[in-house]
Coordinates of C-alpha atoms in Angstrom, one line a residue:
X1 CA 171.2 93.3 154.4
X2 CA 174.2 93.6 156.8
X3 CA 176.2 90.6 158.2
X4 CA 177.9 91.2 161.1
X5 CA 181.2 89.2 161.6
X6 CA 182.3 88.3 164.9
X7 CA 185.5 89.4 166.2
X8 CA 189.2 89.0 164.9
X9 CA 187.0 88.8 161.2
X10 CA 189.1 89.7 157.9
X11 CA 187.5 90.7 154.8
X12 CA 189.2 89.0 151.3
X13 CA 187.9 91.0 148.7
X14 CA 189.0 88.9 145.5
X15 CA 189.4 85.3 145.1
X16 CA 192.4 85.2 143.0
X17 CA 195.6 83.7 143.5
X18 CA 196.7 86.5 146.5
X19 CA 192.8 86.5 148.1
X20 CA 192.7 82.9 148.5
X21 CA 196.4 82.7 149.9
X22 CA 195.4 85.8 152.0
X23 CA 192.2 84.1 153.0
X24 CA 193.8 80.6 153.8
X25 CA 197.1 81.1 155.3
X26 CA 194.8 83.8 158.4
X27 CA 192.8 81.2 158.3
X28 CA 195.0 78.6 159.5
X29 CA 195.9 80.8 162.1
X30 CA 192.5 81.1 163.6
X31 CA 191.4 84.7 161.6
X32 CA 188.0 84.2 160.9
X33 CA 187.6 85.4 156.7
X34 CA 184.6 86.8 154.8
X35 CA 186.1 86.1 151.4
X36 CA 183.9 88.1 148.5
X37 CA 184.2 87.4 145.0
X38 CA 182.6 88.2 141.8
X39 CA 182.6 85.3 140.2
X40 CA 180.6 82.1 140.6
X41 CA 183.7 79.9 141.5
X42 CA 187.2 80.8 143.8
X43 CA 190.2 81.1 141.4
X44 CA 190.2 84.7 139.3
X45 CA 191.3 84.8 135.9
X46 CA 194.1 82.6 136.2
X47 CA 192.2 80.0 137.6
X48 CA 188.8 80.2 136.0
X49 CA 187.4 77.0 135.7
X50 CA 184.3 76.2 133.2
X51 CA 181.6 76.3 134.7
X52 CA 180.0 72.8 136.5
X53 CA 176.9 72.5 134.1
X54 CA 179.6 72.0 130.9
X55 CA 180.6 69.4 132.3
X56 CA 183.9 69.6 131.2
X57 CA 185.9 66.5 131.4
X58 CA 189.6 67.7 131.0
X59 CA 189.4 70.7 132.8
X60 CA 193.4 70.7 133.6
X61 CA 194.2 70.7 129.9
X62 CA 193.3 74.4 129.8
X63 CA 195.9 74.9 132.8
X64 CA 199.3 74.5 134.1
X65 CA 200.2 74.7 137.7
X66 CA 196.5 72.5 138.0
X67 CA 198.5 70.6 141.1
X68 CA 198.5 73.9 142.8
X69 CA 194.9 75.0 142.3
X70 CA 193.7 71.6 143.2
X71 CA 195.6 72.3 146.9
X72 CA 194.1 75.7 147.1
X73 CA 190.5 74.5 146.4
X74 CA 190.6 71.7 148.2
X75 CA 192.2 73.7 152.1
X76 CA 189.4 76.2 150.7
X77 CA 186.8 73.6 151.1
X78 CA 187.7 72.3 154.6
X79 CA 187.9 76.0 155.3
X80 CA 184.9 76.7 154.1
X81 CA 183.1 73.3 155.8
X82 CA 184.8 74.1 159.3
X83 CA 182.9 78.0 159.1
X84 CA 187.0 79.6 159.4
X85 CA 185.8 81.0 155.7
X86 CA 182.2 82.6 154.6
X87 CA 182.8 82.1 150.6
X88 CA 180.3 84.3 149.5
X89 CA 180.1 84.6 145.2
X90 CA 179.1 86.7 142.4
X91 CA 179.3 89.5 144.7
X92 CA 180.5 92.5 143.5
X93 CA 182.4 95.2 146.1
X94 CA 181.9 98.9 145.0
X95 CA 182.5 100.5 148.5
X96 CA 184.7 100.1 151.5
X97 CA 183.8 102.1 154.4
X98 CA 185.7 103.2 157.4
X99 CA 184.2 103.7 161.0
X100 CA 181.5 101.8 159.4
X101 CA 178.2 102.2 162.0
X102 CA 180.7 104.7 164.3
X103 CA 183.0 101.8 164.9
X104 CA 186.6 101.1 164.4
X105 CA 186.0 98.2 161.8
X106 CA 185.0 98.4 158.1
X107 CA 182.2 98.2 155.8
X108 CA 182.8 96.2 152.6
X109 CA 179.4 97.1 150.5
X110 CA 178.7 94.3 147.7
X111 CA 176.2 94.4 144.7
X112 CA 174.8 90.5 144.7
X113 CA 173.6 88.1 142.0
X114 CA 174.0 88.6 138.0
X115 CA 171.7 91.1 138.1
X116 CA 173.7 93.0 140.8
X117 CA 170.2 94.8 141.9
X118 CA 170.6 94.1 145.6
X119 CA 173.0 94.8 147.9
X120 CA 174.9 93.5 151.4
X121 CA 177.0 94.5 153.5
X122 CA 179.9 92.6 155.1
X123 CA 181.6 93.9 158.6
X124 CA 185.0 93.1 159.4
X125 CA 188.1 94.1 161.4
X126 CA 190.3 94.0 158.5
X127 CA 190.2 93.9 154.8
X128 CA 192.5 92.6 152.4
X129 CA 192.4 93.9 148.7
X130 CA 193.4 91.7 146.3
X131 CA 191.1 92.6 143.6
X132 CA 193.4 91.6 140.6
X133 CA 194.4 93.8 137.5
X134 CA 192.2 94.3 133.8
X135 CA 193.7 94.7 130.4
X136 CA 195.4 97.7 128.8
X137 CA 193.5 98.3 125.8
X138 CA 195.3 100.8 123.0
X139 CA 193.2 101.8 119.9
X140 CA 193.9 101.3 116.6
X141 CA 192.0 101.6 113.1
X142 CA 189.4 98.4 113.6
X143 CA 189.9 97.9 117.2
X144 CA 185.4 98.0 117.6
X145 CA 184.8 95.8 115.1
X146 CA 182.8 92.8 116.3
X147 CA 185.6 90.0 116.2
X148 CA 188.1 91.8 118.1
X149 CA 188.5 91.0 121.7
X150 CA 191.4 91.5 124.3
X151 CA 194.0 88.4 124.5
X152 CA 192.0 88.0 128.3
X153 CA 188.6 88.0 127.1
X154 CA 189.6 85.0 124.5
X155 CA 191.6 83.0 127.3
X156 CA 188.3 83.8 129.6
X157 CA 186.0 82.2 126.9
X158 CA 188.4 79.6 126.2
X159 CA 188.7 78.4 129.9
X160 CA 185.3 79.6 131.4
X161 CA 182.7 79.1 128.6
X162 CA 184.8 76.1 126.5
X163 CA 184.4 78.3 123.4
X164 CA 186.5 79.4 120.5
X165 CA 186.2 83.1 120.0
X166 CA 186.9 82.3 116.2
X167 CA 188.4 79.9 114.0
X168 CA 190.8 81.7 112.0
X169 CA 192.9 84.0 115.0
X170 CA 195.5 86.6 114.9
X171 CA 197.0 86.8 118.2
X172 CA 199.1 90.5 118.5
X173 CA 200.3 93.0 120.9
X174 CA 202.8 92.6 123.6
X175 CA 203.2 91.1 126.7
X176 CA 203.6 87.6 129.1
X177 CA 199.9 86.7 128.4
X178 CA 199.7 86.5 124.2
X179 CA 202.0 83.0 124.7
X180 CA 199.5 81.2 126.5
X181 CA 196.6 82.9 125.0
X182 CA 198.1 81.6 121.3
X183 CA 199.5 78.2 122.7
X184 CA 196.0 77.6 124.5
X185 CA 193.1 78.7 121.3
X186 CA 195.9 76.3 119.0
X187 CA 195.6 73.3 120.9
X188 CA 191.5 74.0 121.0
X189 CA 191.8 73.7 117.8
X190 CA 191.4 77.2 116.4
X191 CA 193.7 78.2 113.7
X192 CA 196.5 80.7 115.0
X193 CA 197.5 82.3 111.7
X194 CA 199.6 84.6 113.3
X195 CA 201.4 85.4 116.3
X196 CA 202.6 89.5 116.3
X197 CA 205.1 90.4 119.1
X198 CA 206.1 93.7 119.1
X199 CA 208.7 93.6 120.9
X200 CA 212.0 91.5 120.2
X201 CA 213.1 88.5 121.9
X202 CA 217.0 89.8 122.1
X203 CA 215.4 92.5 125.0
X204 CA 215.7 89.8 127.5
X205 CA 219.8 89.8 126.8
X206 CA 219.7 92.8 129.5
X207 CA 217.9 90.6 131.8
X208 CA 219.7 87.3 131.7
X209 CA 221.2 87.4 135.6
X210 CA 217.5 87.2 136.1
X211 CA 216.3 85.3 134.1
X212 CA 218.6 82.6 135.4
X213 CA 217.2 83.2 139.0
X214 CA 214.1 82.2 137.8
X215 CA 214.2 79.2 135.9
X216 CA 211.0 77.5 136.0
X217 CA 209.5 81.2 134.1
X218 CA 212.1 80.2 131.3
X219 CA 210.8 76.7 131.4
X220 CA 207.3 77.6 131.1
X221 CA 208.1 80.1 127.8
X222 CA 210.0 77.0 126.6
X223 CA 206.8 74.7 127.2
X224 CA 204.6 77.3 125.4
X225 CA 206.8 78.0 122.7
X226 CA 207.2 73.9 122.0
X227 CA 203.4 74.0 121.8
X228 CA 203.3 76.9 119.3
X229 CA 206.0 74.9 117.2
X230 CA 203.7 72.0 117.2
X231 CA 200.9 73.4 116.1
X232 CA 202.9 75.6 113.3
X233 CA 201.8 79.0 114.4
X234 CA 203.8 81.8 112.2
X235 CA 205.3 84.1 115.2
X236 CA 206.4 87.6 114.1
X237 CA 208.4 89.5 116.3
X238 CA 208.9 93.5 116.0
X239 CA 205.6 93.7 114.3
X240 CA 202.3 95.5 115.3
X241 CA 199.1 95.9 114.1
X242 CA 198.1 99.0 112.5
X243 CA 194.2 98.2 111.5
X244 CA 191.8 95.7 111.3
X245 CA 189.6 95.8 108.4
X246 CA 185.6 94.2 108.0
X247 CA 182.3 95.5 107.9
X248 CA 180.3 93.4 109.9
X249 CA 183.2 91.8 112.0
X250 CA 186.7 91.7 111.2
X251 CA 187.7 89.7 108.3
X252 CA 191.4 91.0 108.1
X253 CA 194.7 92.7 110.1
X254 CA 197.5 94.7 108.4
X255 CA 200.4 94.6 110.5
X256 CA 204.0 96.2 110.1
X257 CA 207.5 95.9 111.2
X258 CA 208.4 98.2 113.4
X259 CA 212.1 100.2 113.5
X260 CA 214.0 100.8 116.4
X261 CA 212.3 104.0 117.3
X262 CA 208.9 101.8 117.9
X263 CA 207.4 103.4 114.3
X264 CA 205.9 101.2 111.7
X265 CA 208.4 101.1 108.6
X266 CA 206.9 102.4 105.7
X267 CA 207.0 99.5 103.3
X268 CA 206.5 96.8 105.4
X269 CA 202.2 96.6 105.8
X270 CA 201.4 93.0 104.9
X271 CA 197.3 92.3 105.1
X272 CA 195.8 88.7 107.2
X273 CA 192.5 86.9 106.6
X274 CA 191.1 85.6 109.6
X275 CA 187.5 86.0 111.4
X276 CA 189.3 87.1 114.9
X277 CA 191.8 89.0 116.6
X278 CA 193.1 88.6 120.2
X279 CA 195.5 91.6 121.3
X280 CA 196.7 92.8 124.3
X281 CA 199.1 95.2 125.9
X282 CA 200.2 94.2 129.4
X283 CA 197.9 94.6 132.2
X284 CA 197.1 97.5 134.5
X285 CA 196.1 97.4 138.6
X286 CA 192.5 97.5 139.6
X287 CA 193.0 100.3 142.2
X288 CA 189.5 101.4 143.1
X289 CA 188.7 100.3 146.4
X290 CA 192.3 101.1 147.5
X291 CA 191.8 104.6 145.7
X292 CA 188.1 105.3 147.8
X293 CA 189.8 104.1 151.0
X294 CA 192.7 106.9 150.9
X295 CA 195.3 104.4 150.0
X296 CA 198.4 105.9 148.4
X297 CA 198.9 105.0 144.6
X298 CA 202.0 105.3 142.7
X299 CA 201.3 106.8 139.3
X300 CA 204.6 107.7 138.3
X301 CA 204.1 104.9 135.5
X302 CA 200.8 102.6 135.5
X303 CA 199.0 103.0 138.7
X304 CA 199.2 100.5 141.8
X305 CA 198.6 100.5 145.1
X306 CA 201.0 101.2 147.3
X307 CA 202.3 98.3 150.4
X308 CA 204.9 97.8 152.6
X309 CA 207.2 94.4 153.3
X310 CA 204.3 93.7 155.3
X311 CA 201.9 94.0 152.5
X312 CA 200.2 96.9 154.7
X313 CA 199.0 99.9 152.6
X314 CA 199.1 103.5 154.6
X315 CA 195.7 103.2 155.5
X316 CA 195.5 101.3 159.1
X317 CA 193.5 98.2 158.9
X318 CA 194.2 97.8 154.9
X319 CA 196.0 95.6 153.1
X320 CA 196.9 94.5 149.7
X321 CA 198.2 91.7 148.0
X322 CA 198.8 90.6 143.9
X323 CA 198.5 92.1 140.7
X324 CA 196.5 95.6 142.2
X325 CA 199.9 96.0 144.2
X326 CA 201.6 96.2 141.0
X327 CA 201.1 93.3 138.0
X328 CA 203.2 90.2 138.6
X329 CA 201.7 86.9 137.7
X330 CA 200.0 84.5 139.9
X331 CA 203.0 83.0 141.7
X332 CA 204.0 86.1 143.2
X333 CA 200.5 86.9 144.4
X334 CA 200.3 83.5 145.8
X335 CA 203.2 84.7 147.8
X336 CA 202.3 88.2 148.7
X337 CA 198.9 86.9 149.4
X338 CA 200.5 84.7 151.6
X339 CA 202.6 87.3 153.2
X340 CA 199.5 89.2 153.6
X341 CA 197.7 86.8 156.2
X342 CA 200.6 85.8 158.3
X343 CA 200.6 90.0 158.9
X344 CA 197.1 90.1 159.5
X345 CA 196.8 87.5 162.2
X346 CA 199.7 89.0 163.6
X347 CA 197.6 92.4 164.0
X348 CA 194.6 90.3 164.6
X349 CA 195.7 87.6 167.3
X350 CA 199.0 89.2 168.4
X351 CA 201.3 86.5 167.3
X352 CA 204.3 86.8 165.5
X353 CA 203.8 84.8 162.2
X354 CA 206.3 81.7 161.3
X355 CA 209.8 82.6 160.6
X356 CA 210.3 79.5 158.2
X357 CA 206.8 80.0 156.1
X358 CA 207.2 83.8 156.1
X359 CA 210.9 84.0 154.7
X360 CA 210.5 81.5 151.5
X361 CA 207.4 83.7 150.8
X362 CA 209.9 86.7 151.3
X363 CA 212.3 85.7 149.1
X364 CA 209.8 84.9 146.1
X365 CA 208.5 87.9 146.5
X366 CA 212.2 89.5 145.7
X367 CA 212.9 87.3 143.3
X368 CA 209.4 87.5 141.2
X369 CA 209.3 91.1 141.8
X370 CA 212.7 91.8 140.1
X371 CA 211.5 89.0 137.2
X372 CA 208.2 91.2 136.4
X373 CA 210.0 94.5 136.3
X374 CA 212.2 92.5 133.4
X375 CA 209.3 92.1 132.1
X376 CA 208.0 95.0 132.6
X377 CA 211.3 96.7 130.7
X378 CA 210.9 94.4 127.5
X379 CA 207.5 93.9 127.2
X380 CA 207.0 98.0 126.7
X381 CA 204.1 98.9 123.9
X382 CA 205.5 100.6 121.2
X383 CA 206.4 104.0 122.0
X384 CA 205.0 105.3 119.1
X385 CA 201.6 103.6 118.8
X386 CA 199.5 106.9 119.3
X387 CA 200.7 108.1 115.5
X388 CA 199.5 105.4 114.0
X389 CA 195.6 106.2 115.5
X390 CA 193.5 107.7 112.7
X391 CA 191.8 110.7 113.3
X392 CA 188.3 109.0 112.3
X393 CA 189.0 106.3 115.4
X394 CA 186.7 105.9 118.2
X395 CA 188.9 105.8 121.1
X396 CA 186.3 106.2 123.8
X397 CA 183.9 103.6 123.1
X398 CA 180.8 104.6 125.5
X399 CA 180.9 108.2 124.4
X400 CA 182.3 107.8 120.8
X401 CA 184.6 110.0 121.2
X402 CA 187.3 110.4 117.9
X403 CA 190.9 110.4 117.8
X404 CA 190.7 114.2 115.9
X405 CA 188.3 115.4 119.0
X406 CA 191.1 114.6 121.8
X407 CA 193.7 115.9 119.6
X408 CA 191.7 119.0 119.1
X409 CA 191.3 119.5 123.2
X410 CA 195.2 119.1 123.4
X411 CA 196.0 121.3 120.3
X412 CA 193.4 124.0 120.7
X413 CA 191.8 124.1 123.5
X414 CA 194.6 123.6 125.9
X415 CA 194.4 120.8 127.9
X416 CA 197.5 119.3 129.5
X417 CA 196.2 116.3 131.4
X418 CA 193.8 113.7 131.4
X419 CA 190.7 115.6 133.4
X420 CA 190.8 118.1 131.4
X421 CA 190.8 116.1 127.7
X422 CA 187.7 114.4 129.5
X423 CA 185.6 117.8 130.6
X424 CA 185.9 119.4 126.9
X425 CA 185.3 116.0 125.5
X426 CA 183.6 113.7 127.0
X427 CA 186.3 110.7 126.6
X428 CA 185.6 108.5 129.8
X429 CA 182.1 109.5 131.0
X430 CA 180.7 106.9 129.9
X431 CA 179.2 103.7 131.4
X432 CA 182.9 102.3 132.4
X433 CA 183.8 105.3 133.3
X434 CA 187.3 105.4 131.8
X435 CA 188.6 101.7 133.3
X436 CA 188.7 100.6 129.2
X437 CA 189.4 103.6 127.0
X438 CA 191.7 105.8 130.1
X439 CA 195.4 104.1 128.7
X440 CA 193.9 104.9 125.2
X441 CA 192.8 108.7 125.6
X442 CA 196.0 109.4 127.5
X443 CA 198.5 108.0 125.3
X444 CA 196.8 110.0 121.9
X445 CA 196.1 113.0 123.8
X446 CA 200.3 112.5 124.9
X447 CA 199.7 112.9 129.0
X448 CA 199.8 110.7 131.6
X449 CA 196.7 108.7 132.7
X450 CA 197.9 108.6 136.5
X451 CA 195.4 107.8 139.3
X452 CA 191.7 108.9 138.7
X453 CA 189.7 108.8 142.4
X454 CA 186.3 107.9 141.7
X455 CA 183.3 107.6 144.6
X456 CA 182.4 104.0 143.6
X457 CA 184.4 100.8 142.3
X458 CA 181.9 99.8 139.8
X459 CA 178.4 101.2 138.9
X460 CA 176.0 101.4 141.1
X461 CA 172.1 101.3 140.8
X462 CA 170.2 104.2 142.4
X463 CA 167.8 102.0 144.0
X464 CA 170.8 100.6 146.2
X465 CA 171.8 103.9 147.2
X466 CA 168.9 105.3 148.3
X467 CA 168.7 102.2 150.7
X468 CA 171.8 102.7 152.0
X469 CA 172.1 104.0 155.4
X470 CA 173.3 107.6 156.6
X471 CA 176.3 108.3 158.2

């Protein structure tokens, strides 16, 4: 099926904070959108909402900055009612072409429904990416035991499904996200026995100039570290975990203190009961789409997409906005996002955009981006995590590939980077083709994970392909 969109058409790939700014802001400036979105409602990850058949009478309690969503969804809506925006849901992009049908415009290809057995195919002038950012996951002892989840995946069930993902939680790793993720499963009444930081709260010293340029981020750590006090939740800073322990699903973590080099102290292993664990370390871009399209990526660290101060990437017609240009938080998509649209109906229309509008999103922009690099600096895993990964642990989950067979690629067969670990072992061939177990492989087999160029976003039935047309 292929919807052709009329002239001066943009297509928002992502309905996140930065797509739905993207989307509204050349909206309101007469572009009109195709916005595409996997899930069944506008908002991403930060705004996921439960869905309408739980009925969920409180939905704001699971959120802050509600007021802001509510304005979002709401200009969405008249958007949307008007026919400036096509909203079209669980649709899931895993091409972009260029010159699509021999013209100058672009093909955004979309698996539809759950079942994602179908396909369509959106036209459009433009396309903005703002397809968001996944979890870094990093192995351990434990870490595929039913009962462990990322800190994500027990916010998403928390806020999308209204669900505990266990009553007795350890919440560990590093990173922005395990505050809200602890502060939100204690007031749902889950028991947070722990809270493990591994890094120290004194890193933010080196910060402080900017900290104090942004002080409702310091105001929102204070709100969630009130609501931790309330509900009594033991926080543990310079600790990690080392293993989680169960035989049907995890029944206990041993965590340790960890020295200055980032090591586990001998001595230190203490054991926790509990029936979950939540951990995370930081985030990482989705850079897919932008990867298939010929879009630069900086890889020097963990991969983004590279823009310019117009949020342009360096292929023409392309743009990208939010956490795939680098991970940030939700206000500074909102504000790239927003940069993002004014640009493109400049291109689009030929207008300059406002002055006014266009500087205050400039200059949160600067100031958030200089905030999430701080971040960035003290929230680091620890730089030693790899030793503590047993050679008996799975670190490729769809191929179940061992910590002892990537070791043995690097140690005796030779490899130097992450290609090679994954033709003599198998490590990321599997169903997600890397996106989970990539940061895990790299870091035990000691190379950088960098940029991996794959043909499609996400998999893709053969059934679809073989419908698709020719060139």
């Amino acid at each position: 099926m292929t919807n052709s969109a009329s002239a001066l058409s943009l297509a928002v790939v992502g309905a996140g904070p930065a797509g739905l700014a993207a989307a509204l802001t050349a909206a309101d400036r007469g572009v009109r959108v195709v916005l595409l979105d996997s899930g069944t409602q506008a908002g991403g990850q930060f705004y996921r909402q439960p869905a309408p058949e739980l009925k969920a009478r409180r939905p704001q309690a699971l959120h802050h900055a509600w007021g802001t969503w509510k304005r979002l969804r709401d200009r969405l809506a008249a958007h949307v009612a008007a026919g400036r925006i096509r909203h079209l849901v669980d649709r899931h992009v895993w091409f972009v072409e260029r010159e699509f049908a021999g013209g100058p415009g672009f093909g955004v290809h979309a698996l539809q429904g759950p079942g994602q057995t179908g396909s369509q195919t959106v036209t459009a002038d433009a396309v903005l990416l703002a397809t968001g950012g996944y979890e870094k996951v990093l192995p351990f002892p434990g870490w595929t035991l039913p009962g462990v989840v990322t800190a994500g995946g027990a916010q998403a069930m928390l806020k999308g499904g209204l669900v505990l993902p266990g009553r007795t939680v350890v919440v560990a790793g590093t990173g922005p996200l395990l505050m809200p993720v602890a502060a939100g499963l204690a007031a749902a009444g889950a028991e947070v026995v722990a809270y493990v930081e591994s890094t120290h709260p004194a890193g933010f010293l080196r910060h402080a100039a900017t900290l104090a340029a942004n002080p409702a981020k310091v105001a929102e750590a204070a709100q969630y570290t009130a609501q931790l006090l309330r509900h009594r939740v033991p926080v543990t800073v310079r600790h990690t975990v080392v293993a989680a322990h169960g035989t049907d699903r995890v029944e206990a973590v041993t965590v340790a203190a960890l020295d200055t080099h980032g090591r586990a102290r001998p001595g230190t292993r203490r054991r926790i009961a509990c029936d979950t664990l939540a951990v995370g370390h930081g985030m990482l871009a989705h850079t897919d789409l932008a990867e298939t399209l010929g879009c630069s990526i900086d890889a020097t660290a963990d991969p983004f997409v590279v823009t310019d101060a117009e949020q342009r990437t360096d292929v023409d017609g392309v743009w990208a906005a939010g956490e795939a240009t680098g991970i940030g938080g939700a206000v500074l998509a909102l504000a790239e996002g927003e940069i993002a649209g004014h640009s493109i109906a400049a291109r689009l229309k030929g207008a300059e955009p406002p002055l006014a509008a266009r500087a205050k999103a400039d200059r949160t922009r600067t100031r958030l981006r200089r905030f999430s690099a701080a971040l960035d600096a003290v929230y680091a895993p620890p730089a030693h995590w790899a030793e503590q990964v047993a050679d008996d642990t799975v670190v490729c989950r769809c191929e179940e590939v061992t910590a002892a067979e990537v070791r043995e690629a690097v140690e005796e067969l030779g490899a130097t980077d992450l290609r090679t670990v994954k033709l003599l072992t198998r490590a990321g061939m599997g169903w997600c083709q890397g996106r989970v177990c990539a940061a895990g492989v790299a870091g035990v087999a000691g190379c950088p994970a960098g940029a991996t160029k794959r043909p499609f976003a996400r998999p893709v039935p053969l059934s679809v392909l073989a419908k698709e047309p020719e060139d």
